[in-house]
Short mmCIF file of C-alpha atoms in Angstrom, two decimals:
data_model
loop_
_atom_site.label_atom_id
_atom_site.label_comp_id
_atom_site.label_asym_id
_atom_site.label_seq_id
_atom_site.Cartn_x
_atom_site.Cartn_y
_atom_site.Cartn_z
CA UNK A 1 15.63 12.07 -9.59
CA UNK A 2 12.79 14.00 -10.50
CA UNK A 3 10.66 11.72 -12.37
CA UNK A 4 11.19 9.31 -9.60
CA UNK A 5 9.87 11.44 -7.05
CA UNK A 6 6.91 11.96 -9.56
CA UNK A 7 6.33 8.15 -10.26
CA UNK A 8 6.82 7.25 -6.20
CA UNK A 9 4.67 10.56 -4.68
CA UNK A 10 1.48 10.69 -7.10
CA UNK A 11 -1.24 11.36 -5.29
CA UNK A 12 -5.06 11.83 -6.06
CA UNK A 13 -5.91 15.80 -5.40
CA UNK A 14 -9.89 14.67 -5.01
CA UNK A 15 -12.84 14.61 -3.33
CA UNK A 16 -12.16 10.70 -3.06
CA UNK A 17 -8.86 11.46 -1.74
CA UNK A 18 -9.50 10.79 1.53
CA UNK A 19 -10.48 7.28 0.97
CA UNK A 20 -7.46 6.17 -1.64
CA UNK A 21 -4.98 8.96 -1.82
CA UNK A 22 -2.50 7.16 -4.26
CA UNK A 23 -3.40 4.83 -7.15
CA UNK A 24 -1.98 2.05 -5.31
CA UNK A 25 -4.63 2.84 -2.27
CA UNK A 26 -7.47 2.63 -4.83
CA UNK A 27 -5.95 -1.05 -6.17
CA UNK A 28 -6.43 -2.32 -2.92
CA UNK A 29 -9.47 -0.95 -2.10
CA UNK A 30 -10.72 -2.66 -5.26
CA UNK A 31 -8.98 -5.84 -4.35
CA UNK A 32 -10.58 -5.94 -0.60
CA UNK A 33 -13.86 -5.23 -2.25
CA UNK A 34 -13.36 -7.76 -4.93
CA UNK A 35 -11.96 -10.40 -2.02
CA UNK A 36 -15.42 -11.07 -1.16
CA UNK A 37 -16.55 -13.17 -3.73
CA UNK A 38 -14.24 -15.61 -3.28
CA UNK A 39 -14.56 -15.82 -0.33
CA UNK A 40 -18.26 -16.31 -0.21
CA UNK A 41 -17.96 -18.51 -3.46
CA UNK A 42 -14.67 -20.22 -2.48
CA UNK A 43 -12.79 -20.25 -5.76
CA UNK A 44 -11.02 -17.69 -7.62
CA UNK A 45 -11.89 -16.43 -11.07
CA UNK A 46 -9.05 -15.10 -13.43
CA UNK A 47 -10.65 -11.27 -12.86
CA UNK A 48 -9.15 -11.25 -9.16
CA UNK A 49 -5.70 -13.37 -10.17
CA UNK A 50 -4.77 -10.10 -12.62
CA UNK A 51 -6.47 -7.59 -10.76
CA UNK A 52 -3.91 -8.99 -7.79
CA UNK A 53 -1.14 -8.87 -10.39
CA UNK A 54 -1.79 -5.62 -10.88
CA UNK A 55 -1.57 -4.82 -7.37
CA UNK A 56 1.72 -5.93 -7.51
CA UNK A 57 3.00 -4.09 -10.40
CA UNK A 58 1.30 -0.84 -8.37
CA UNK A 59 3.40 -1.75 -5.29
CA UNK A 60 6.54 -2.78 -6.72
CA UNK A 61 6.33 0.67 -9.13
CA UNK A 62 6.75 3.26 -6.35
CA UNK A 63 8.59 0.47 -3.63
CA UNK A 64 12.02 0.35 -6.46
CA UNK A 65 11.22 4.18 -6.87
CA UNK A 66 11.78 4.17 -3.39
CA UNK A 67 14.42 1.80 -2.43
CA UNK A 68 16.64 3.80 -5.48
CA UNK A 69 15.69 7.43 -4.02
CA UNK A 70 16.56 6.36 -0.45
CA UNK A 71 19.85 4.64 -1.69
CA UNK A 72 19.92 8.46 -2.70
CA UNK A 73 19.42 10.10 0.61
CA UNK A 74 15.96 11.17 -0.16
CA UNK A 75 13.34 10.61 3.09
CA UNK A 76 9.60 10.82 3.20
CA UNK A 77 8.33 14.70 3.19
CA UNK A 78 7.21 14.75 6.30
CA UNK A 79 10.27 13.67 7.64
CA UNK A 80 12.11 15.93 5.60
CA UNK A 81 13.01 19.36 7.26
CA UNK A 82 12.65 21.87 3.78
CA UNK A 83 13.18 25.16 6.54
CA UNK A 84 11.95 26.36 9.48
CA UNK A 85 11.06 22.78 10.99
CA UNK A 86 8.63 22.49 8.56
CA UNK A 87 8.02 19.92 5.71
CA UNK A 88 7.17 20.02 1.91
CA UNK A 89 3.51 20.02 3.29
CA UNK A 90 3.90 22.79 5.37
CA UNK A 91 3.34 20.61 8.60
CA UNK A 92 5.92 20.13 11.11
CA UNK A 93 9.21 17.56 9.99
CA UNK A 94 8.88 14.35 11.78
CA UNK A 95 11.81 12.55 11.57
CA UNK A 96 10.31 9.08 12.96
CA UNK A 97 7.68 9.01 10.08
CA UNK A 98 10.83 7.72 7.66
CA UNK A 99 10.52 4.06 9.71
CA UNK A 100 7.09 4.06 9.63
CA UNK A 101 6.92 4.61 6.15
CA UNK A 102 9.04 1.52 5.35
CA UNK A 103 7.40 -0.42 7.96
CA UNK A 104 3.83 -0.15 5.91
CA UNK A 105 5.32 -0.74 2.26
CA UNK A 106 7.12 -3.99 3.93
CA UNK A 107 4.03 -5.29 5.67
CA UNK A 108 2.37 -4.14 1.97
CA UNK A 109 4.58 -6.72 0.79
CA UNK A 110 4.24 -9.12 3.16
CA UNK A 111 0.39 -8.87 2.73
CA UNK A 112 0.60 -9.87 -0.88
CA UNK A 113 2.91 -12.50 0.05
CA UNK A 114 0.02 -14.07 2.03
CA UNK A 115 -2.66 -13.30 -0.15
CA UNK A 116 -0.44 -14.96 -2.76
CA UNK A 117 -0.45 -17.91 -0.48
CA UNK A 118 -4.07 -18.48 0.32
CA UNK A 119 -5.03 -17.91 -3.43
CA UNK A 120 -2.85 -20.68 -4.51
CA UNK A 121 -3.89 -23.20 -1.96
CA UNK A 122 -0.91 -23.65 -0.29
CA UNK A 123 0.10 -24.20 3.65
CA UNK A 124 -3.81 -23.89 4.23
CA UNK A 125 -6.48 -25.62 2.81
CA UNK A 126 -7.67 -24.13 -0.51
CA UNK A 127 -11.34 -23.06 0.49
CA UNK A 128 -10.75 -21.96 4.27
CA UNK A 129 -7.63 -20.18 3.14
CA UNK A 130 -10.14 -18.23 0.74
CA UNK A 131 -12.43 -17.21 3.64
CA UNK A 132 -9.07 -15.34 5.29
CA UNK A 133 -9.00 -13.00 2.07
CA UNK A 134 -10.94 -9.88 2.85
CA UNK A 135 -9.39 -10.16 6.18
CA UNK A 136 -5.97 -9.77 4.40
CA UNK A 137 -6.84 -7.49 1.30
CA UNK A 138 -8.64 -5.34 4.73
CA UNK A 139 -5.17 -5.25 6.17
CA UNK A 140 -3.61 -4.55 2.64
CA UNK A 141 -5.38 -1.61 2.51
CA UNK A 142 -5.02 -0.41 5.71
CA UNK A 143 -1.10 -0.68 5.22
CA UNK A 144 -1.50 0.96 1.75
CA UNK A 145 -3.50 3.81 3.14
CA UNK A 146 -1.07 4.52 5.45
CA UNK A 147 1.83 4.62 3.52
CA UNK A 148 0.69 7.71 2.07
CA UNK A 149 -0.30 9.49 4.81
CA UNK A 150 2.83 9.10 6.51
CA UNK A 151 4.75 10.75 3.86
CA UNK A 152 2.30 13.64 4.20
CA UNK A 153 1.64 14.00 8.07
CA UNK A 154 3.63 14.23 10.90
CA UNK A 155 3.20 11.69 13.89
CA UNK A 156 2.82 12.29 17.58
CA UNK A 157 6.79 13.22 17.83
CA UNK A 158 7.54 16.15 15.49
CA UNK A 159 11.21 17.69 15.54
CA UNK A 160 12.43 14.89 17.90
#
């Protein structure tokens, strides 16, 4: 259980932290900054297609770690009372940040799903579907970013 918790809860201890806390934060962060080109250019080179692949791998890595420690019992640390209402962090336990943290690796998911979608042409025309892809791999991030920090901090509702 150990080495999942070490595969699923690597984080960057940085200066850079703040911007892409986890390896799968900095993936996407590439990929919105990389989503520009094609959208500007309106085709997709092979650089993107396995740098997106690779996004995958990086999401579905700690998401299986996760589904398998949950299956466990296991919540997010800052959900996770370790004594004296405080979590692993040393911030107070939030219980409600458990949700949240599933509700940003499934709209993770979903992102790619889309991005998968407007890459390959398919429900939307191939070069306007293209223009929607930094407002996607934006919203990727966003969700990516925030699955880290809440397994670190604690929400607005602490102890309830």
């Amino acid at each position: 259980m150990e080495f999942l918790r070490l595969i699923h809860g690597y984080q960057f201890n940085n200066a850079f932290a703040l911007l892409f806390p986890t390896p799968y934060a900095l993936a996407t962060l590439v990929l919105l900054i990389w989503s520009v080109a094609p959208a500007v250019k309106g085709r997709v080179g092979p650089g993107f297609l396995m740098w997106l692949r690779l996004t995958w791998v990086l999401t579905l890595l700690p998401g299986m770690t996760g589904v398998i420690m949950a299956l466990g019992g296991a919540k997010v640390p800052s959900a996770t009372d370790v004594g004296g209402g405080l979590s692993k962090y040393g911030y107070p336990a939030d219980p409600s940040r458990d949700w949240e943290h599933w509700m940003y690796a499934a709209f993770c998911l979903l992102s790619l799903y889309v991005l998968e979608v407007l890459v390959r042409g398919r429900l939307i025309e191939h070069r306007l579907g293209l223009r929607f892809l930094p407002v996607v791999t934006l919203f990727l991030y966003g969700c990516a970013y925030m699955v880290g920090r809440v397994a670190v901090f604690p929400g607005s509702t602490p102890g309830t």
